[in-house]
mmCIF file of C-alpha atoms in Angstrom:
data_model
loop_
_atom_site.group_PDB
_atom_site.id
_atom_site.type_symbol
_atom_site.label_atom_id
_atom_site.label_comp_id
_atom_site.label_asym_id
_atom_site.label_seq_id
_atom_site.Cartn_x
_atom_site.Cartn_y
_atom_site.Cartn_z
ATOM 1 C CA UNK C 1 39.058 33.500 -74.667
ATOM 2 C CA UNK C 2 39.005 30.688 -72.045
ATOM 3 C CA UNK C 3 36.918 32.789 -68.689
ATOM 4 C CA UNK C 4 37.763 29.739 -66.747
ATOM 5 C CA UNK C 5 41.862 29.462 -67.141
ATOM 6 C CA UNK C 6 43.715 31.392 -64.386
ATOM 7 C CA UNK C 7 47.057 32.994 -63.892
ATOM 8 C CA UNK C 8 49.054 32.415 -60.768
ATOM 9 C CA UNK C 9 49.684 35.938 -59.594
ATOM 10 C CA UNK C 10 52.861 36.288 -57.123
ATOM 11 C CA UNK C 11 52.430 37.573 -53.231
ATOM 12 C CA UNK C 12 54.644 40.324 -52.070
ATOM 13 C CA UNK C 13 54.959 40.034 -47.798
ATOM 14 C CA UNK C 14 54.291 43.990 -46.402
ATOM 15 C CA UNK C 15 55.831 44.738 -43.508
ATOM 16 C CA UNK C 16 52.741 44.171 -41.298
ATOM 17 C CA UNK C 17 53.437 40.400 -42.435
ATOM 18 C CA UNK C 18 50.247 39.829 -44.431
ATOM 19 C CA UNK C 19 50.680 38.924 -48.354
ATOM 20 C CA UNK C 20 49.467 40.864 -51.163
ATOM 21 C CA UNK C 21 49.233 39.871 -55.130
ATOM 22 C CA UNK C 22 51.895 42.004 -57.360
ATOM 23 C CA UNK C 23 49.174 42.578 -59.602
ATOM 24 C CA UNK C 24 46.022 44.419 -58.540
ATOM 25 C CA UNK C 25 42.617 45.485 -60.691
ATOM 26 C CA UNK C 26 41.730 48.869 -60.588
ATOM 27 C CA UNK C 27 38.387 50.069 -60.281
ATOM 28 C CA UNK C 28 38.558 53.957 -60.681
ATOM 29 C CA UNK C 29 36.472 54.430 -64.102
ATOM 30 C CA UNK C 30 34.794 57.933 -63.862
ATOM 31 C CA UNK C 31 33.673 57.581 -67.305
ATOM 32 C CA UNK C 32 30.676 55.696 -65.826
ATOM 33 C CA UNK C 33 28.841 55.433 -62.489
ATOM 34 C CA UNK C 34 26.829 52.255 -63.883
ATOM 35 C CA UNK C 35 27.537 49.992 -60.984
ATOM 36 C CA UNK C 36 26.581 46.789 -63.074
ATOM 37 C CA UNK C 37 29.236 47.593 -65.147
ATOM 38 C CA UNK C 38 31.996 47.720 -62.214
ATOM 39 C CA UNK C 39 30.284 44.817 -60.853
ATOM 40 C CA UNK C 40 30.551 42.221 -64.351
ATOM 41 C CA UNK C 41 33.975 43.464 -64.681
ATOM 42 C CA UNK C 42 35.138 42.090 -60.977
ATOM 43 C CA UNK C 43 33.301 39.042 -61.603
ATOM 44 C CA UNK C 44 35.497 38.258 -65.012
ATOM 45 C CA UNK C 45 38.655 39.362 -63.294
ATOM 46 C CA UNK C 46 37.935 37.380 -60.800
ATOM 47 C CA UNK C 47 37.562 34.381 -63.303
ATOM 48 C CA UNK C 48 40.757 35.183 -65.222
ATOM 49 C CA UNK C 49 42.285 35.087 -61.984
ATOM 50 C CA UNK C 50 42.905 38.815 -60.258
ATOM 51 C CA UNK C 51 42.500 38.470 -55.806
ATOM 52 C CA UNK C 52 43.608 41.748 -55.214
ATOM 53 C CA UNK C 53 40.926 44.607 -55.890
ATOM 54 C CA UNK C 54 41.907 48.826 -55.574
ATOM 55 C CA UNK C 55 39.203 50.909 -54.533
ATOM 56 C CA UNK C 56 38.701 54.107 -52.802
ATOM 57 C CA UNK C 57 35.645 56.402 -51.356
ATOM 58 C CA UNK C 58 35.810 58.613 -53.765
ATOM 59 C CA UNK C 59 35.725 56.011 -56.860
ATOM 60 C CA UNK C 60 32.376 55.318 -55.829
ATOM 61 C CA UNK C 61 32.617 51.453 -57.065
ATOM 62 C CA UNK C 62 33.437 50.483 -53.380
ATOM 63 C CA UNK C 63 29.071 49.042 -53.205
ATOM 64 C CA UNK C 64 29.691 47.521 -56.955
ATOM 65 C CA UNK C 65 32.671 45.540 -55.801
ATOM 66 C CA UNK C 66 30.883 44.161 -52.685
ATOM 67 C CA UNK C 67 28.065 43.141 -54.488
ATOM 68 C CA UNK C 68 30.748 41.127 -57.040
ATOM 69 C CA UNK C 69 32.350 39.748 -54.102
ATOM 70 C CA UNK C 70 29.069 38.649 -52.323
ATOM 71 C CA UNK C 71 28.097 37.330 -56.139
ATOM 72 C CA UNK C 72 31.668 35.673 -56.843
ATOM 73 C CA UNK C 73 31.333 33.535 -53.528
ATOM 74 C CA UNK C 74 27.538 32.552 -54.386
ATOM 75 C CA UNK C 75 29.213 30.893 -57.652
ATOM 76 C CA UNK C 76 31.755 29.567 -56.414
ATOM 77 C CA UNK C 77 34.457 31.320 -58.000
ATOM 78 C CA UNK C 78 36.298 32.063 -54.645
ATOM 79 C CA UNK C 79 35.553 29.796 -51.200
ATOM 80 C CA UNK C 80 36.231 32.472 -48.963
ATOM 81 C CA UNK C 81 36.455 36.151 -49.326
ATOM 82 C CA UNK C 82 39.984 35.510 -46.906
ATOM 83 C CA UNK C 83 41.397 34.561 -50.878
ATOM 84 C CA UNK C 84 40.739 38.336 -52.189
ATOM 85 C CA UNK C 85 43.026 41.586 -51.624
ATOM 86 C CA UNK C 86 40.950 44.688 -50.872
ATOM 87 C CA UNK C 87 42.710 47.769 -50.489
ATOM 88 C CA UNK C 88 40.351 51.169 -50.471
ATOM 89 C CA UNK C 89 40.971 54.739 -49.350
ATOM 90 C CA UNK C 90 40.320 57.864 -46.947
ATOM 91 C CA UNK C 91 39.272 60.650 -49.362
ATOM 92 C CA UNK C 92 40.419 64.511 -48.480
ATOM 93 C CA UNK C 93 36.983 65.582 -46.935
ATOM 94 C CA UNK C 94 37.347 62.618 -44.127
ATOM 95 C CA UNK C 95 41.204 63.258 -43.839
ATOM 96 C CA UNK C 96 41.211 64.777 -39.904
ATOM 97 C CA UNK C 97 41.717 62.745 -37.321
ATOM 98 C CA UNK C 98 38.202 61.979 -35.698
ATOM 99 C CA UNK C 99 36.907 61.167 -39.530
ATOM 100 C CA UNK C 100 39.674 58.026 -40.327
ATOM 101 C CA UNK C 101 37.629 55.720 -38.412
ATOM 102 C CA UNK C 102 34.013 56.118 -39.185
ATOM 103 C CA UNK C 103 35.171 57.003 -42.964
ATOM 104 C CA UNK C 104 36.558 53.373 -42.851
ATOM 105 C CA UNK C 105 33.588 51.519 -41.426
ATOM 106 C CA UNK C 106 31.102 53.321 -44.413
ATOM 107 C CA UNK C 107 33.618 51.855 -46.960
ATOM 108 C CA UNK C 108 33.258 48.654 -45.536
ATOM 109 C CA UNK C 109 29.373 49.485 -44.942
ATOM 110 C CA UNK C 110 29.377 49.922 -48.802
ATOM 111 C CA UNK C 111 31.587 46.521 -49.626
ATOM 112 C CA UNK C 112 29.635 44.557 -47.149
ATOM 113 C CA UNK C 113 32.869 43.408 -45.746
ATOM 114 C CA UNK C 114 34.185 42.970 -42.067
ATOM 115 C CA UNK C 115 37.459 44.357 -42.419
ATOM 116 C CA UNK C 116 39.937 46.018 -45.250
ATOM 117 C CA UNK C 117 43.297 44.285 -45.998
ATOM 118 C CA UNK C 118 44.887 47.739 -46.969
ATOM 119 C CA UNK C 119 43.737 51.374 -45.930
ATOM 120 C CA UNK C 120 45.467 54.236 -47.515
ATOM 121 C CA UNK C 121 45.521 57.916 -46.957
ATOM 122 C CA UNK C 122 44.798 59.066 -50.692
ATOM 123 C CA UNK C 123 46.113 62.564 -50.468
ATOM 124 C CA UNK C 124 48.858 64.104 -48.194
ATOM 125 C CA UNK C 125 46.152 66.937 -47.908
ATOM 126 C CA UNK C 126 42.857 67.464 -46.224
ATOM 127 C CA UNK C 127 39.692 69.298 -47.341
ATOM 128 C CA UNK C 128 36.737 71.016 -45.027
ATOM 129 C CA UNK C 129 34.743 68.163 -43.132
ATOM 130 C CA UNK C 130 32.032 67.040 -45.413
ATOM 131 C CA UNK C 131 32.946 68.821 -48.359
ATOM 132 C CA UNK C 132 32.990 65.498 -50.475
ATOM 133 C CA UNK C 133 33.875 65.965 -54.168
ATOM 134 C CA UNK C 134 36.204 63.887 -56.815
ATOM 135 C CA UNK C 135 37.939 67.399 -57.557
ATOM 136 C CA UNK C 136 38.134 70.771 -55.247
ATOM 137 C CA UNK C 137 38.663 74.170 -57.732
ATOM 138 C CA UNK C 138 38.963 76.640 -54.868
ATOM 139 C CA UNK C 139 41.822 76.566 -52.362
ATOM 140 C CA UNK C 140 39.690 78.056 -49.809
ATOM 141 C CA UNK C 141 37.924 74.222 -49.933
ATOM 142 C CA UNK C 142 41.151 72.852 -48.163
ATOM 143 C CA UNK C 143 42.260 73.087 -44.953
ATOM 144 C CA UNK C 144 45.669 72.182 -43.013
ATOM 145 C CA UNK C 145 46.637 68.449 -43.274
ATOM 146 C CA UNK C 146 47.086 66.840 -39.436
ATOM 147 C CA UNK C 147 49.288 63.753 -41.039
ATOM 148 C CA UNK C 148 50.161 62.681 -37.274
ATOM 149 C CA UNK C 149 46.597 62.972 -36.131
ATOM 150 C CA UNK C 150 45.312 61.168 -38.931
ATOM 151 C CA UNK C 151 48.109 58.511 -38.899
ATOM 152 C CA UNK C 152 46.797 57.693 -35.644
ATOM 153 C CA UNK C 153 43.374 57.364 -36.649
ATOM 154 C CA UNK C 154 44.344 54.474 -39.424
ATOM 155 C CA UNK C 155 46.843 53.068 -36.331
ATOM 156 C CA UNK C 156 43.532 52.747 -34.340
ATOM 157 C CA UNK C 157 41.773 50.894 -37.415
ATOM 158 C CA UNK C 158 44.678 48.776 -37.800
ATOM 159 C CA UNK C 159 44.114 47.496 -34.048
ATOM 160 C CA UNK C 160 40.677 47.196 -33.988
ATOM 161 C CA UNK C 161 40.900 44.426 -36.990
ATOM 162 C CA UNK C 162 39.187 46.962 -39.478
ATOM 163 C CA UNK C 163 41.941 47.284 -41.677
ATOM 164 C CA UNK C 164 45.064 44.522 -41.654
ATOM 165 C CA UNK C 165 47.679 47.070 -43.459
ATOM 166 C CA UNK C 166 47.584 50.554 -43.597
ATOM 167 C CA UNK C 167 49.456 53.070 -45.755
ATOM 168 C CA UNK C 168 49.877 56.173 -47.812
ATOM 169 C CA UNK C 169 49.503 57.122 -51.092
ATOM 170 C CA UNK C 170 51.196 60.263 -53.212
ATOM 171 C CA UNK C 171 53.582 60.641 -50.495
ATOM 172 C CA UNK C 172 56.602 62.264 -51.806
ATOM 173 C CA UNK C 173 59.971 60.542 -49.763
ATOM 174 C CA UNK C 174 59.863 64.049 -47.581
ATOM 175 C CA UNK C 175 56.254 63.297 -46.691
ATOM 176 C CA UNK C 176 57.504 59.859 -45.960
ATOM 177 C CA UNK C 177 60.194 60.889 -43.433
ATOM 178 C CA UNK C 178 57.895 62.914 -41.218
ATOM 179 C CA UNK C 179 55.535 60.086 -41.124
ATOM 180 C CA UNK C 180 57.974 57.241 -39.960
ATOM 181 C CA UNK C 181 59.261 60.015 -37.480
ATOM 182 C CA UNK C 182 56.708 59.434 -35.447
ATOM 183 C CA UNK C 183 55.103 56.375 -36.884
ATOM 184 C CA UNK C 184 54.080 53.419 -34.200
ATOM 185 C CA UNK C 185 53.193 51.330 -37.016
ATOM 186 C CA UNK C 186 55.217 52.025 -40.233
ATOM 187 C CA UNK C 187 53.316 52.322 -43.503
ATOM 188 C CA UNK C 188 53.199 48.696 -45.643
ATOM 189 C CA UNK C 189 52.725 50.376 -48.930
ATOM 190 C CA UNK C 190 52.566 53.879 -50.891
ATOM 191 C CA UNK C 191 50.628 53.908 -53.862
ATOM 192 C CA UNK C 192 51.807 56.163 -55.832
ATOM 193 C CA UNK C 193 51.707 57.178 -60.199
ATOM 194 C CA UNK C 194 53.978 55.273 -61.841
ATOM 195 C CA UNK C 195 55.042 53.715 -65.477
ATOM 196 C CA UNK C 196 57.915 53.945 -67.721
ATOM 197 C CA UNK C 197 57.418 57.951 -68.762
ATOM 198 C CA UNK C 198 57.286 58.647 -65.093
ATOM 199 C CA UNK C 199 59.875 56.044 -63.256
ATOM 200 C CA UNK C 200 60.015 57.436 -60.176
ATOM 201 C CA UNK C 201 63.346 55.846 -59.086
ATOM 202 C CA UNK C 202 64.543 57.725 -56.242
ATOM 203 C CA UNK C 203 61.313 57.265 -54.812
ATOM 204 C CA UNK C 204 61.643 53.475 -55.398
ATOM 205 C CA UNK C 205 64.363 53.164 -53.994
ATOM 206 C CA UNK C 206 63.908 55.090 -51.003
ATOM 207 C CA UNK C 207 60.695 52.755 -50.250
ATOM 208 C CA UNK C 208 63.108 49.738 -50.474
ATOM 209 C CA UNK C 209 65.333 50.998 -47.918
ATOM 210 C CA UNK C 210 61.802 51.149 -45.549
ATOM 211 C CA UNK C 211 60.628 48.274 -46.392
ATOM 212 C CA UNK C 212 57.850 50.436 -47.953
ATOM 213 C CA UNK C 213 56.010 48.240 -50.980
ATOM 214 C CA UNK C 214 55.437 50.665 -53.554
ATOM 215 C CA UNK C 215 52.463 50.288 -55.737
ATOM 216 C CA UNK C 216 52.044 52.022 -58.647
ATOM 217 C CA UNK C 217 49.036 53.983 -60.111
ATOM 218 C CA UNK C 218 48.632 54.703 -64.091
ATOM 219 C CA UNK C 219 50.928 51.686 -64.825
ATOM 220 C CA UNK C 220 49.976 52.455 -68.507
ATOM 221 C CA UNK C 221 50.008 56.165 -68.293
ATOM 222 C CA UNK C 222 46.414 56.341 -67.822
ATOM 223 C CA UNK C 223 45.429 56.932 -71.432
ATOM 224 C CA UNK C 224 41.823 58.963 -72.085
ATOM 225 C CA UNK C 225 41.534 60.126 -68.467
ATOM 226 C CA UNK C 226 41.913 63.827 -67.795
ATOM 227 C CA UNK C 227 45.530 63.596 -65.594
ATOM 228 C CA UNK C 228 46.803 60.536 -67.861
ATOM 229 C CA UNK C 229 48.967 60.751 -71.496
ATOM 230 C CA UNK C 230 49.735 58.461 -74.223
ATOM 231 C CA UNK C 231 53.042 58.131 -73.769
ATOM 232 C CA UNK C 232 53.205 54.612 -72.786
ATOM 233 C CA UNK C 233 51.217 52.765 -75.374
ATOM 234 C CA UNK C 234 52.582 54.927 -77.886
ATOM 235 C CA UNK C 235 56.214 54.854 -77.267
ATOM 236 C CA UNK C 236 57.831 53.639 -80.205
ATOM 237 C CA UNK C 237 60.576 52.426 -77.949
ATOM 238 C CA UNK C 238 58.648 50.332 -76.116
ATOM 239 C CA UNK C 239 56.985 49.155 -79.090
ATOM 240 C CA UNK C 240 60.360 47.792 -80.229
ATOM 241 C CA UNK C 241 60.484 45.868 -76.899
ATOM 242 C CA UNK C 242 57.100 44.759 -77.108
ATOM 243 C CA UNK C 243 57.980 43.180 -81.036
ATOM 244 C CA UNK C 244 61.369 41.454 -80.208
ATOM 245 C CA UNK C 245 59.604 39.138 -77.383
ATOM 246 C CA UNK C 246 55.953 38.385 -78.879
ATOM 247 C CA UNK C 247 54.167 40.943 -76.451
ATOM 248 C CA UNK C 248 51.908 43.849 -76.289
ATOM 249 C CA UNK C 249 53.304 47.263 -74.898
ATOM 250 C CA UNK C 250 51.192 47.045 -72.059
ATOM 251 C CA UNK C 251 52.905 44.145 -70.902
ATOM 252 C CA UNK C 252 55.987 45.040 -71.407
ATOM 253 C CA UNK C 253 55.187 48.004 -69.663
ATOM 254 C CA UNK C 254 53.642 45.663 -66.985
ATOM 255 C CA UNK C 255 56.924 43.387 -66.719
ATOM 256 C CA UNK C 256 59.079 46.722 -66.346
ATOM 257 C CA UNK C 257 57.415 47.576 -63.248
ATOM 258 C CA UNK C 258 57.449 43.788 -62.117
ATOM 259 C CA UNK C 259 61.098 43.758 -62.561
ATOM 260 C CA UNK C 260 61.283 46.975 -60.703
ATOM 261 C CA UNK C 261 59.684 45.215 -57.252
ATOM 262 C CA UNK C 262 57.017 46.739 -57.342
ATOM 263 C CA UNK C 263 53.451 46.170 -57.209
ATOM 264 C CA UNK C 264 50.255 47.612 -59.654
ATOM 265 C CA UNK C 265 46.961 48.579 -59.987
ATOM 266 C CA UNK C 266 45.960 48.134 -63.618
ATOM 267 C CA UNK C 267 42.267 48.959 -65.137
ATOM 268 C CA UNK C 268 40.888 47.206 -67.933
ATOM 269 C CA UNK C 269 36.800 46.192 -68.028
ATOM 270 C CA UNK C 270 38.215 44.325 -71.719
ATOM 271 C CA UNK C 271 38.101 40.489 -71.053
ATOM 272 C CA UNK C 272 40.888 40.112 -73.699
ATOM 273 C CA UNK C 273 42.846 42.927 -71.946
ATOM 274 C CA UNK C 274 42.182 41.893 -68.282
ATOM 275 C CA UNK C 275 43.561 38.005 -68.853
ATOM 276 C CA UNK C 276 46.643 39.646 -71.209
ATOM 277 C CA UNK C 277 47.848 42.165 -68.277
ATOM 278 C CA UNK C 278 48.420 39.091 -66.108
ATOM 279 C CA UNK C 279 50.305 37.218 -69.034
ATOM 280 C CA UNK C 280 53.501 38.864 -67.976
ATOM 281 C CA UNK C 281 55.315 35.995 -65.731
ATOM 282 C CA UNK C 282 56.541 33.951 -69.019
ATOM 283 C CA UNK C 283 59.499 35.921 -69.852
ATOM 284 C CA UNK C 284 61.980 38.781 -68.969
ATOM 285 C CA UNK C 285 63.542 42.376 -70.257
ATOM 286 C CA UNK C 286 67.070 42.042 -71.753
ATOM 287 C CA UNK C 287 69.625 44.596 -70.810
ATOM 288 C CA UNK C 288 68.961 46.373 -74.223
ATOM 289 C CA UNK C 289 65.336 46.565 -73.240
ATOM 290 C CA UNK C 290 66.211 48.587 -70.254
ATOM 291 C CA UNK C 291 68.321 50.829 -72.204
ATOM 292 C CA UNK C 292 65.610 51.600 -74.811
ATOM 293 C CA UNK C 293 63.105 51.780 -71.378
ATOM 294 C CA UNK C 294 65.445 54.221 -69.994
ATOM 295 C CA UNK C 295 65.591 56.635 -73.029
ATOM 296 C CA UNK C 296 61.948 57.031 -72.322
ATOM 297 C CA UNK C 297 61.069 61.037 -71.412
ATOM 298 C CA UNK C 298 59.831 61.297 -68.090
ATOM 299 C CA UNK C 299 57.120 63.135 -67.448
ATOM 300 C CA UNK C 300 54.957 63.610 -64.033
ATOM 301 C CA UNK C 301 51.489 63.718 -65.105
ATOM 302 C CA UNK C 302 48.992 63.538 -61.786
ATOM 303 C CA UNK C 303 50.717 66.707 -61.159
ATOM 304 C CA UNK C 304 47.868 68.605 -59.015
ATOM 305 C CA UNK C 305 45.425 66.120 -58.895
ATOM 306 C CA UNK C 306 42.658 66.153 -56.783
ATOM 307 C CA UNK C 307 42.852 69.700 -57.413
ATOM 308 C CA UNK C 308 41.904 71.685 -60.500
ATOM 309 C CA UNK C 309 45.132 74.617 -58.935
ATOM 310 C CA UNK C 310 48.800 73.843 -57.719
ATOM 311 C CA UNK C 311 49.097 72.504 -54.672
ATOM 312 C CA UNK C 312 52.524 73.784 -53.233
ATOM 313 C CA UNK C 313 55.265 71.383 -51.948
ATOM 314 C CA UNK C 314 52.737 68.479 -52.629
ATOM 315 C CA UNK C 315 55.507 66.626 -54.347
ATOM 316 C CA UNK C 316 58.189 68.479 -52.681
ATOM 317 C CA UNK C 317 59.769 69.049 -55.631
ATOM 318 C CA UNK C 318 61.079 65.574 -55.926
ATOM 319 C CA UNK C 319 61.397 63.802 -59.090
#
């Protein structure tokens, strides 16, 4: 594999006017906290050509990825860090309205940045101050959600140059409607789990309409993580697809969801796998790929996560 040839990844404009790459690399890999590991990985997508970069508190790879970034420039990879993407965000234990800020500035404490070009509300639900973990097993550990209070909070980060977008993520299109009801600045993007076993199209649409860029979690179903399935890379549908046009199922799965408008998040730490999920801007689905894609049982799979118990109405019962 050539570590030196790059793909040109397309820009999608967000409604707060600033551009962000269709394809993002994902840096949530709980199957290890070795940060040297997060940090090679950035460094090689960065060679093979990735900008934009998803991270979150809670991932705990926010320090790895500044150190990449701070290592990247030092080689020369990237001139500026103004060419990277780097979305993180605000974890259930900081989600009240006098903890937005200050959770911001120690994520960008931890990247050794200046500012954030997307902050998201992770979770349309808040946990007791402090009470920091990657998964809450008692209900009693949550507490009511202040959405308008904490929508503020990200407003005031957005003006104060800390974070150039901000947004939602796992917002159901009911949770979105409250929030632009009182919204001064409308959300750019809501990241939310998507892939061809779980389509979300009313959602989808819906974001359209708002001028909402949706970016999608799990584009591959998440295989070997506890919330995620095999039911993308083993489709034998989309293995057909994948045969007729010379391409693996992940991109096909990729190009679906590029077709689709919408953005992704995708995690590999493979070299051969990080340079082939970009490889998907050299052809296009037929119509009798999208009816073999839409045969595809859909299945929501994050369905209480960050909770080991059932959240109720966190999806609203939308599907």
């Amino acid at each position: 594999m050539s570590s030196t040839k790059q793909v040109a990844i397309p820009n999608v404009v967000l409604q707060s006017s600033f551009s962000m790459p269709v394809i993002g690399f994902g840096t949530a890999a709980f199957e290890t906290d070795d940060g040297d590991v997060h940090k090679q990985a950035v460094i090689e997508a960065i060679k093979v050509g990735y900008r934009h970069f998803d991270t979150a508190s809670v991932y705990g790879s926010e320090q790895a990825l500044g150190e990449a970034i701070a290592e990247a420039l030092k080689l020369g990879l990237i001139s500026s860090r103004d060419e990277l993407f780097i979305t993180s965000k605000l974890w259930l234990s900081d989600n009240h309205p006098d903890l937005g800020l200050p959770a911001l500035r120690k994520s960008l404490q931890n990247l050794g940045l200046e500012y954030l070009d997307l902050y998201l509300i992770h979770w349309p639900m808040s946990a007791k101050p402090g009470l920091f973990k990657a998964s809450y097993d008692d209900e009693n550990d949550l507490v009511p959600f202040d959405l308008k209070g904490v929508w503020t909070s990200l407003e005031q980060c957005h003006k104060l140059g800390l974070a150039k977008s901000i947004g939602v993520s796992n917002f159901s299109i009911n949770k979105l409607e409250h929030l632009l009801s009182f919204a001064t600045i409308p959300p750019a993007v809501n990241q939310v789990e998507m892939n061809a076993s779980w389509q979300q199209k009313n959602l989808t649409e819906y974001c359209k309409a708002k001028s909402i860029i949706v970016t999608a979690y799990s584009p591959l179903g998440a295989k070997g993580t506890s919330w995620g399935s095999n039911d993308v890379m083993d489709s034998e549908l989309l293995k057909e697809v994948a045969q007729a046009h010379g391409k693996t199922v992940a991109q096909v799965s990729l190009r679906w969801l590029y077709e689709q408008g919408v953005t992704f998040a995708v995690k590999s730490y493979n070299k051969e796998r990080m340079k082939q999920n970009l490889e998907i801007f050299d052809f296009s689905l037929t119509s009798d790929d999208y009816q073999k894609i839409n045969q595809i049982k859909q299945t929501r799979k994050s369905v209480n996560n960050p909770t080991t118990f059932v959240v109720a109405d966190l999806f609203d019962g939308e599907n």
